[in-house]
Short mmCIF file of C-alpha atoms in Angstrom, two decimals:
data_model
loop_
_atom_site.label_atom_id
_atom_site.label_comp_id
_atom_site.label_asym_id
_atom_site.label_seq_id
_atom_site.Cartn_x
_atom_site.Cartn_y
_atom_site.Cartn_z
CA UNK A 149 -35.98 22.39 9.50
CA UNK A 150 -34.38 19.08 10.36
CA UNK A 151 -32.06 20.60 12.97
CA UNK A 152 -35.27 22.64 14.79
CA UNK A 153 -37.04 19.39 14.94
CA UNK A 154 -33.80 17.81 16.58
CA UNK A 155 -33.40 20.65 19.38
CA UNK A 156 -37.35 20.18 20.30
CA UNK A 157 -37.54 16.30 20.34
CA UNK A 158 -34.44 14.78 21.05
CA UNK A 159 -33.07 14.74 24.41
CA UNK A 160 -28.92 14.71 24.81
CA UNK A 161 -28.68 14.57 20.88
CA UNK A 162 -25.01 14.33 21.04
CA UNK A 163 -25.26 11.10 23.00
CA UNK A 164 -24.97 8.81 19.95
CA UNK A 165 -24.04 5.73 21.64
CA UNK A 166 -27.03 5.77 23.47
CA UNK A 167 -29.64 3.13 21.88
CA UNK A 168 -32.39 5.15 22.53
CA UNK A 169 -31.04 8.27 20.99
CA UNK A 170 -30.13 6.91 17.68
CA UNK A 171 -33.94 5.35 17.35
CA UNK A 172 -35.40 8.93 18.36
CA UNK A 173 -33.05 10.21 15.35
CA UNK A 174 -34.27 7.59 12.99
CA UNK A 175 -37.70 8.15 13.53
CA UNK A 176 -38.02 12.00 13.59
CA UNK A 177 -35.82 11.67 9.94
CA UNK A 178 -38.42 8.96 8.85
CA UNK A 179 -41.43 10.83 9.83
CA UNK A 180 -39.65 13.36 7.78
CA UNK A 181 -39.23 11.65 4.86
CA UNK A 182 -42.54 10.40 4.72
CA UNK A 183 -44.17 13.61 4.95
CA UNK A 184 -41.84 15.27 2.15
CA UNK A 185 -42.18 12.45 -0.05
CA UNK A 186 -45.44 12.38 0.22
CA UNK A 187 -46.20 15.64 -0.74
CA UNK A 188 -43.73 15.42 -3.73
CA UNK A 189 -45.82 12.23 -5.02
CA UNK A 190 -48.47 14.49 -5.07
CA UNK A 191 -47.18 17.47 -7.29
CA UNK A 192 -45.19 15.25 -9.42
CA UNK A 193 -48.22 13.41 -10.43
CA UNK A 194 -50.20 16.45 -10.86
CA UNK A 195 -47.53 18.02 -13.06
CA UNK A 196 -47.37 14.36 -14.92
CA UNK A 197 -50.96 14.62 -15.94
CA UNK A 198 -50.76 17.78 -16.53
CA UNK A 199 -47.48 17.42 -19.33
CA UNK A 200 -48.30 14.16 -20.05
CA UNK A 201 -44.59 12.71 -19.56
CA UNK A 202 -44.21 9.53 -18.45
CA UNK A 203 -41.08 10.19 -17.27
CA UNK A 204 -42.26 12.96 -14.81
CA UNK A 205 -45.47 10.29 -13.89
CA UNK A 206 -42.95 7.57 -12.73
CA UNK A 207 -40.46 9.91 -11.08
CA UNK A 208 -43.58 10.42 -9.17
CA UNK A 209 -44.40 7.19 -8.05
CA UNK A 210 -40.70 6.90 -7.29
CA UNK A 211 -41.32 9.24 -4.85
CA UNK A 212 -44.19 7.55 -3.64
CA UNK A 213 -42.01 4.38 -2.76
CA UNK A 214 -39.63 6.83 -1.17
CA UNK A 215 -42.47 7.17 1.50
CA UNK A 216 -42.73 3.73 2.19
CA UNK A 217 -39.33 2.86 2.17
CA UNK A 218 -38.98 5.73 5.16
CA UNK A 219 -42.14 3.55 6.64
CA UNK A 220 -39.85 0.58 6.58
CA UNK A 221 -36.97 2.19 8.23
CA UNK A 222 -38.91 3.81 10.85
CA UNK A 223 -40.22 -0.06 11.42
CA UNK A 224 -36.99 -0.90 11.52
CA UNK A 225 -35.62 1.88 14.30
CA UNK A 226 -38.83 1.46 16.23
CA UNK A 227 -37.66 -2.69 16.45
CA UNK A 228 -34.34 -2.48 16.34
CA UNK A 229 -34.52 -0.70 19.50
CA UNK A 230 -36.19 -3.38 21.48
CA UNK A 231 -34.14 -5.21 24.71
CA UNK A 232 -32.62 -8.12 24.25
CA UNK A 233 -34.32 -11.25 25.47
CA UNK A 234 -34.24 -15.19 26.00
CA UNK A 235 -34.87 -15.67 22.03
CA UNK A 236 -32.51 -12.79 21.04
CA UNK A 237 -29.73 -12.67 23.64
CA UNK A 238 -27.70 -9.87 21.63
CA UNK A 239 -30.65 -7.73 20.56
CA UNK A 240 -32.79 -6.78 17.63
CA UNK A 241 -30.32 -4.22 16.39
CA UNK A 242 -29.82 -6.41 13.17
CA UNK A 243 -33.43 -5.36 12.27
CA UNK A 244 -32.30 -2.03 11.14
CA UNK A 245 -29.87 -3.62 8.21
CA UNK A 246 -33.02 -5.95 6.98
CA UNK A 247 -35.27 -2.69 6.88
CA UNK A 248 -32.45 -1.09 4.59
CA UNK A 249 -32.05 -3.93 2.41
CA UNK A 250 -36.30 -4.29 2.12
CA UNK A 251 -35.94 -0.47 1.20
CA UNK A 252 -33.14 -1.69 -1.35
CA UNK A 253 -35.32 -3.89 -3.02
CA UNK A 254 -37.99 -1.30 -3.68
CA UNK A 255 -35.66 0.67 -4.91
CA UNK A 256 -34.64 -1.88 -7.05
CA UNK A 257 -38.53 -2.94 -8.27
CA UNK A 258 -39.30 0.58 -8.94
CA UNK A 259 -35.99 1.21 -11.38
CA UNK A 260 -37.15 -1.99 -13.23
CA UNK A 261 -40.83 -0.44 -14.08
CA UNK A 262 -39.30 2.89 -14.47
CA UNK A 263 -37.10 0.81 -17.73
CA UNK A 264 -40.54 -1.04 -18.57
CA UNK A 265 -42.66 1.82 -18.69
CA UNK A 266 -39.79 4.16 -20.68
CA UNK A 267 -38.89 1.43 -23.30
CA UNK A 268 -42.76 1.33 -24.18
CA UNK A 269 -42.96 5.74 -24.73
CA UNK A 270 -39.27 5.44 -26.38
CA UNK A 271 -41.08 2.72 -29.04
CA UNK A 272 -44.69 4.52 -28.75
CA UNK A 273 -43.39 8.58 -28.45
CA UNK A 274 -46.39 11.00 -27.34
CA UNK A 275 -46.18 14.77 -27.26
CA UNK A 276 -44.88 16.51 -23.98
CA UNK A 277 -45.45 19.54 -22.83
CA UNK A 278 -43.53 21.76 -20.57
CA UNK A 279 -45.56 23.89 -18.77
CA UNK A 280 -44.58 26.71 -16.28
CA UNK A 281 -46.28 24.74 -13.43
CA UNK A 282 -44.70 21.50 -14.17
CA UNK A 283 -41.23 23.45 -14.36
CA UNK A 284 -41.56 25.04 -10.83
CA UNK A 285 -42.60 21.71 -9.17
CA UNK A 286 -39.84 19.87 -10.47
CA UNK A 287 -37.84 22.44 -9.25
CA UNK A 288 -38.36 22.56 -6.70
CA UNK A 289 -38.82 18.20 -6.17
CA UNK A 290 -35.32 18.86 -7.14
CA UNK A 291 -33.73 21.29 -4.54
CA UNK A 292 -36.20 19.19 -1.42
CA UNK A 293 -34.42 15.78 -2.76
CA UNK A 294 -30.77 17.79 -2.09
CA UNK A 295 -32.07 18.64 0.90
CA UNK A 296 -33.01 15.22 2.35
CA UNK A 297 -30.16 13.65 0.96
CA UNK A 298 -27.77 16.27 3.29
CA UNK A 299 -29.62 15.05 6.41
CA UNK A 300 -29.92 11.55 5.47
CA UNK A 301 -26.11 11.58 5.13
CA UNK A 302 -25.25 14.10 8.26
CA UNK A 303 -27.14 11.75 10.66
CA UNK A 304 -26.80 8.70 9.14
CA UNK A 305 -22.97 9.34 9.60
CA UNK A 306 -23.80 10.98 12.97
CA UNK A 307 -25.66 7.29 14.15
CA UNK A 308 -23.96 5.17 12.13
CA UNK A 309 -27.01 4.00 10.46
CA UNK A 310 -27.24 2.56 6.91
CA UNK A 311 -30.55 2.95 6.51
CA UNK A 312 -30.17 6.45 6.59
CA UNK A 313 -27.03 5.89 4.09
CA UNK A 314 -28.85 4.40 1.87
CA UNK A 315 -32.30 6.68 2.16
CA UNK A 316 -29.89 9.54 1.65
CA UNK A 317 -28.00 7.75 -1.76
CA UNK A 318 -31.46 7.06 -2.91
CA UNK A 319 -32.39 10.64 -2.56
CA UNK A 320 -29.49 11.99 -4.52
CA UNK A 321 -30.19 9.77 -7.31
CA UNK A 322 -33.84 10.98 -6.76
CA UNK A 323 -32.79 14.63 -8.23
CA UNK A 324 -30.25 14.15 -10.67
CA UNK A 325 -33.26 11.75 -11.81
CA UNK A 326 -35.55 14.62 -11.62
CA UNK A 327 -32.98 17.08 -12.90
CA UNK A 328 -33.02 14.69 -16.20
CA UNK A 329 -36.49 14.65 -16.47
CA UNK A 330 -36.59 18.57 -16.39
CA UNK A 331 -33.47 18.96 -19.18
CA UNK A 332 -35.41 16.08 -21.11
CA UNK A 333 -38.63 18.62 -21.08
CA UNK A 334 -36.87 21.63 -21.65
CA UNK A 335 -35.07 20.25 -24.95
CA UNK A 336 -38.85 18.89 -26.10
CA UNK A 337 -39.88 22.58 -26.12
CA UNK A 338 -36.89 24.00 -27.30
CA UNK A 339 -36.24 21.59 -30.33
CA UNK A 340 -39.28 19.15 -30.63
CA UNK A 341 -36.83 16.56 -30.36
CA UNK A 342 -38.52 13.87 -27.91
CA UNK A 343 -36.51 12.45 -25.34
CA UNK A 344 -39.24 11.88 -22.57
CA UNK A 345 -38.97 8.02 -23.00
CA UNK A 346 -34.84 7.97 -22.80
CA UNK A 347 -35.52 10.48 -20.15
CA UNK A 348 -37.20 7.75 -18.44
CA UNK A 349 -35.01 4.75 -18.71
CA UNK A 350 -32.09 7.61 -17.08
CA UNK A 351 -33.53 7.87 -14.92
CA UNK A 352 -34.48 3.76 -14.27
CA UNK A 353 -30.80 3.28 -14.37
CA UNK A 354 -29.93 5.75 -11.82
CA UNK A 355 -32.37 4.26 -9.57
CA UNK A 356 -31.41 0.87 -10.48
CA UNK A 357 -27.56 1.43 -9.58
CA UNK A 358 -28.73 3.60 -6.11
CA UNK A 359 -30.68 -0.38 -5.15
CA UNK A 360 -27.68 -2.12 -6.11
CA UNK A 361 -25.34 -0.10 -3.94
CA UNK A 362 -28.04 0.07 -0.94
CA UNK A 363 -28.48 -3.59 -1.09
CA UNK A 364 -24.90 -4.16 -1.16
CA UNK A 365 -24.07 -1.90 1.61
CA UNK A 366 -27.10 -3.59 4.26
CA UNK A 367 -26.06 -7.75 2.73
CA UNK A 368 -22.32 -7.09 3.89
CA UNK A 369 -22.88 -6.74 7.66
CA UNK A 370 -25.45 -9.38 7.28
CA UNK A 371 -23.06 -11.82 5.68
CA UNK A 372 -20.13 -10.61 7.79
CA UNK A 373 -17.97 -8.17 6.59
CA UNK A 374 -14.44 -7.55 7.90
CA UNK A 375 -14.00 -4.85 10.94
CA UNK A 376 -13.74 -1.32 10.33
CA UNK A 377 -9.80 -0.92 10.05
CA UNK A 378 -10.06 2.33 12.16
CA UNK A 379 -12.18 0.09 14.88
CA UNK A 380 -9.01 -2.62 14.79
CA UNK A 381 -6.71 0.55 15.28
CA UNK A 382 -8.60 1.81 18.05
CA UNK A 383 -8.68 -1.76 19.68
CA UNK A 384 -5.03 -2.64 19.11
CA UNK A 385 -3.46 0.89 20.52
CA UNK A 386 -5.82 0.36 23.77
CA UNK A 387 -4.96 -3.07 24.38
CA UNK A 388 -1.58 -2.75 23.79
CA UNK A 389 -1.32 0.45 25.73
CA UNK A 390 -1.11 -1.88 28.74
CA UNK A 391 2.64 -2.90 29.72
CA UNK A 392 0.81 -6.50 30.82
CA UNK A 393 0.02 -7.74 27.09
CA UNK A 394 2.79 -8.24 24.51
CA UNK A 395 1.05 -8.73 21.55
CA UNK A 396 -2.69 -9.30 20.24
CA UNK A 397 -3.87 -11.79 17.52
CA UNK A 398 -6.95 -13.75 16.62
CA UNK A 399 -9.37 -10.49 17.34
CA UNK A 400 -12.67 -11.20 15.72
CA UNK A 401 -15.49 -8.36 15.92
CA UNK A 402 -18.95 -9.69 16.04
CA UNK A 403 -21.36 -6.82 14.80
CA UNK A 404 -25.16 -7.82 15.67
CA UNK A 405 -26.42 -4.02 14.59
CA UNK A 406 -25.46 -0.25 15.15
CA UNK A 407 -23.67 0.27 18.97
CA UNK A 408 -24.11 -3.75 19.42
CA UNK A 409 -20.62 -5.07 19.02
CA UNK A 410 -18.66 -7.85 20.62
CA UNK A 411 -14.68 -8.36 20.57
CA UNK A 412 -12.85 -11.65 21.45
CA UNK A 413 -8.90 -11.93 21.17
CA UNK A 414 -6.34 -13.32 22.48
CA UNK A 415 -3.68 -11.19 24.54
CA UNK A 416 -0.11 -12.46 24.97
CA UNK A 417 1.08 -12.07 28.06
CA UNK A 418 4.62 -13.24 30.26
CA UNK A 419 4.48 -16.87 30.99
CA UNK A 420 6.51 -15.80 34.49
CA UNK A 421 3.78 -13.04 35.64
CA UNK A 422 1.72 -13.45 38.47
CA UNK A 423 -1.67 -14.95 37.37
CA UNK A 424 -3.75 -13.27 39.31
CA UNK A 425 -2.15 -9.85 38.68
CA UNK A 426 -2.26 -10.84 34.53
CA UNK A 427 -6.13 -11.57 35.09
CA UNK A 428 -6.61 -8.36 37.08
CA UNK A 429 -4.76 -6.45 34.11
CA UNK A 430 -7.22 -8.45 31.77
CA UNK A 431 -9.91 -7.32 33.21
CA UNK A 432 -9.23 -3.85 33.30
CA UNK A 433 -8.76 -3.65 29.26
CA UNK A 434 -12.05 -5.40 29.08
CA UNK A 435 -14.02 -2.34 31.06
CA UNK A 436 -11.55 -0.20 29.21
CA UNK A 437 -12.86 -1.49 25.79
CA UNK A 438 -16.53 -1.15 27.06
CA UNK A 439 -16.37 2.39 28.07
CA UNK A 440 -14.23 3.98 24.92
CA UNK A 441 -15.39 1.59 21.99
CA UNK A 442 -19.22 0.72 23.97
CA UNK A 443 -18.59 -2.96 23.25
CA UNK A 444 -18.51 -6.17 24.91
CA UNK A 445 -14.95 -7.90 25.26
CA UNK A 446 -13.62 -11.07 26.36
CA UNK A 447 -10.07 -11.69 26.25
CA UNK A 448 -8.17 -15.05 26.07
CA UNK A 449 -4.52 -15.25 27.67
CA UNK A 450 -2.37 -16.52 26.24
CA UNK A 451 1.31 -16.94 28.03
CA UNK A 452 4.26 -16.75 26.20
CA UNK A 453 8.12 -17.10 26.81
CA UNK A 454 9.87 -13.86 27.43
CA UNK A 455 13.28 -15.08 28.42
CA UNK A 456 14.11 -17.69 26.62
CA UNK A 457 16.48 -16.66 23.77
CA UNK A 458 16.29 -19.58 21.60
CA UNK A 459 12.35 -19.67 21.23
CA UNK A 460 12.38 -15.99 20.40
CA UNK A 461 15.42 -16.32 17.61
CA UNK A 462 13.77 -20.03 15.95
CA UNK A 463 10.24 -18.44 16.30
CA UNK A 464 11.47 -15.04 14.34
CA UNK A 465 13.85 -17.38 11.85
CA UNK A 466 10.82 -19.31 11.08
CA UNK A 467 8.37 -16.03 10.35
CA UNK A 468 10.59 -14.65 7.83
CA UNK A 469 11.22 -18.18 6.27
CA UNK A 470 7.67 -18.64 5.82
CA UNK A 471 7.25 -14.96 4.17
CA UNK A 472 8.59 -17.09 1.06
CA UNK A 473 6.46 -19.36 0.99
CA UNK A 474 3.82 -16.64 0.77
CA UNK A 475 3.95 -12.86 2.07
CA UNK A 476 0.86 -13.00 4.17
CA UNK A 477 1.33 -15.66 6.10
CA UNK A 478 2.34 -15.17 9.78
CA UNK A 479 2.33 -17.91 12.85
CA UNK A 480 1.08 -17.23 16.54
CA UNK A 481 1.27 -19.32 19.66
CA UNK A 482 4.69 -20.53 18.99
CA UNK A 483 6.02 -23.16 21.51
CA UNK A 484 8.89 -25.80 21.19
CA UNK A 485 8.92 -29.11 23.18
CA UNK A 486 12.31 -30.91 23.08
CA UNK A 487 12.04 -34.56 22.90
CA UNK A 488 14.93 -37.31 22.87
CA UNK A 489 15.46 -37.51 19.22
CA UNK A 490 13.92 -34.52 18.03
CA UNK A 491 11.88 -30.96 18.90
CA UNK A 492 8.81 -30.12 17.58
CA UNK A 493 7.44 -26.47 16.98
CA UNK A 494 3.98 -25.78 17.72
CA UNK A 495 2.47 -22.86 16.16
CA UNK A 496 -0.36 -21.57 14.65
CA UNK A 497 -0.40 -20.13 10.77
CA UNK A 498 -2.72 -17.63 9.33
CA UNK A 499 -3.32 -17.82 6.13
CA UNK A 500 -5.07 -15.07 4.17
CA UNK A 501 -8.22 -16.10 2.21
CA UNK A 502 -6.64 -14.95 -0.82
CA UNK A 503 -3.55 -16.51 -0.57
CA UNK A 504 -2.30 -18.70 -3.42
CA UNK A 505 -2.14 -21.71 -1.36
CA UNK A 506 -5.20 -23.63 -0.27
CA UNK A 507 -5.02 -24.67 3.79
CA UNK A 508 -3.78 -27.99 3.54
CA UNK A 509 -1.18 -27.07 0.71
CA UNK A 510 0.53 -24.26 3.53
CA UNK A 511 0.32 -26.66 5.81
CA UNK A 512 2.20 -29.08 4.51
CA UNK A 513 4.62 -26.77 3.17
CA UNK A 514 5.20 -25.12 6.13
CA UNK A 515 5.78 -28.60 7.79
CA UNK A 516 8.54 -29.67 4.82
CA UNK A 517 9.90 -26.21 5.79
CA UNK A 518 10.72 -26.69 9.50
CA UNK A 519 12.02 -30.17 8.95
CA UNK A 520 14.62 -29.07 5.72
CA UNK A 521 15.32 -25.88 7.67
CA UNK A 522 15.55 -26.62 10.99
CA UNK A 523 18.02 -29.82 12.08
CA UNK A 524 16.02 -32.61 13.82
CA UNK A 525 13.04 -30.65 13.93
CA UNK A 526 9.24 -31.39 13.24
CA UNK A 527 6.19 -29.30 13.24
CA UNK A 528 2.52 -29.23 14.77
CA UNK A 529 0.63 -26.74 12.68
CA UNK A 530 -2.97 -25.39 12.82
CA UNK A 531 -4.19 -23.30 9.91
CA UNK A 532 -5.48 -20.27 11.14
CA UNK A 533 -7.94 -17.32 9.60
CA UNK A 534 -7.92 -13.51 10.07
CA UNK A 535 -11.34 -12.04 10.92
CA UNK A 536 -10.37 -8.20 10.34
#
């Protein structure tokens, strides 16, 4: 059904980069979701009354908050895809990670009244029974769920959206939930053993852990989560693809929503090229970066010393004599100025966030280093931080 819908109502559906593309995906898979989820509300709480499980009643009204979580994240394509402007210079695109995190927290409420509701029937039991009808509709709730949960994840992967990630983990939790419910029901009938109430609070756990991973997965890119490392690959084999740049560091990947991202580095390039050929070069990987990653770049250039044997063999002496000090530190930007009694090297350290050292402990170690290892020598350091 999905992919007939897709055929009549989205234009150049393979064009997933294009903004609005992705929110003509998003809201034909919302509408979508709203209408099945809807009409699953509806004959799950028809089959609750008519069992009277309260399991089968709240899986229900799950079901129900399934349609307005899709309400939210068609909201949030239908925004997300407005232009930038004065107030937001880099776009609403962030929008669509706030609807999936307000979805998240329904989630979330409804696996919390779920546990309420199947704590009070586990201390209060009450007869269930399984009818024929109430069999076939949660049945087939169950096989509808599967269903949404395949295209949920398809195009969610397809447009990198994690709304759709999450609407599709939600639905998969949605009919092993159900699929509990049903095995609950049938072992009621079969052994008069009633489990309706730990049916329940199943299934209010499995909803419960489906919020905490969809909130998790829409507060990362919020907060700021590291780069894809796929993304980093991509951008290190184009950049350095160009004979101009000798080596990358301090890339930092700005993400301000789906197909909105931003790239800074630094490119080290010969401190005897031609300027104005360098900044050509610079250029070019810019556009490059725009056209094959659709992001916005700006490159720093850095110059370095290519022919000067005794920066090179100090500069490579002092990266492995650092390694010891810890593993992942490594130093960028490395200069030396020669003074009358003494040189000084100028570099800059990274230091990983997890390293065992704090900032100003590597610092100062590093400095004791250069001036025990290195005769008549004194260093400048700056403590540096790795954004991928």
């Amino acid at each position: 059904m999905i992919t007939l819908l897709i055929n009549l109502f989205v234009n150049e559906k393979d064009n997933t980069d294009s903004p609005s593309v992705r929110r003509t995906y998003g809201i034909l898979c919302s509408l979508v979701g709203i209408s099945l989820n809807v009409l699953l509300f509806a004959g799950k709480y028809l089959a609750g009354i008519v069992s009277g499980s309260i399991a089968v009643t709240a899986d229900a009204f799950n079901n129900l908050s399934d349609a307005g979580s899709s309400l939210i994240t068609l909201t949030g394509f239908k925004f997300s895809g407005l232009k930038a402007s004065s107030g937001h210079p880099f776009g609403h695109g962030r929008i669509e990670y706030l609807s999936g995190l307000a979805v998240a927290v329904i989630i979330l409420l409804m696996g919390l009244e779920l546990a309420k509701s199947s704590v009070i029937k586990i201390l209060r039991p009450k007869a269930v029974e399984s009818r024929l009808l109430t069999v076939i509709i949660l049945t087939i709730s169950i096989c509808i769920k599967l269903y949404m949960a395949y295209y949920n994840r398809i195009i969610g992967k397809k447009i990198n959206s994690p709304a759709m990630k999450t609407a599709s983990i939600d639905s998969l939790c949605d009919s092993a939930a159900t699929a509990a419910v049903l095995i609950f029901m049938l072992v009621f009938r079969l052994t008069h053993i009633n489990l309706d109430g730990y049916g329940g609070l199943l299934v209010a756990s499995l909803i419960l852990y489906a919020g905490y991973s969809a909130a998790k997965d829409t507060v990362d890119p919020l907060l700021g989560r590291p780069a894809d490392p796929e993304l980093v690959k991509d951008i290190h084999d184009i950049v350095m693809a160009h004979e101009e740049i000798i080596g990358i560091h301090d890339l930092v990947v700005h993400d301000y929503g789906p197909g909105r991202l931003m790239i800074s580095l630094h490119g080290e390039v010969s401190g005897d090229g031609n300027i104005f050929s360098l900044h050509d070069a610079i250029d070019r990987i810019e556009n490059e970066l725009h056209e094959k990653l659709s992001c916005d770049a700006v490159i720093h250039m850095d110059p370095v010393e290519t022919n000067n044997t005794r920066i090179s063999e100090t500069k490579k002496l002092l990266a492995e004599k650092i390694t010891e000090l810890d593993s992942g530190i490594t130093i960028h930007d490395f200069r030396m100025v020669t003074g009358p009694t003494k040189t000084t090297l100028i570099f800059d350290a990274v230091v990983p966030f997890d390293s065992k050292l704090s900032d100003e402990e590597a610092r100062r170690q590093i400095e004791e280093l250069v001036c025990r290892e290195f005769e008549n020598s004194a260093a400048s350091v700056k403590i540096d931080k790795t954004y991928i």
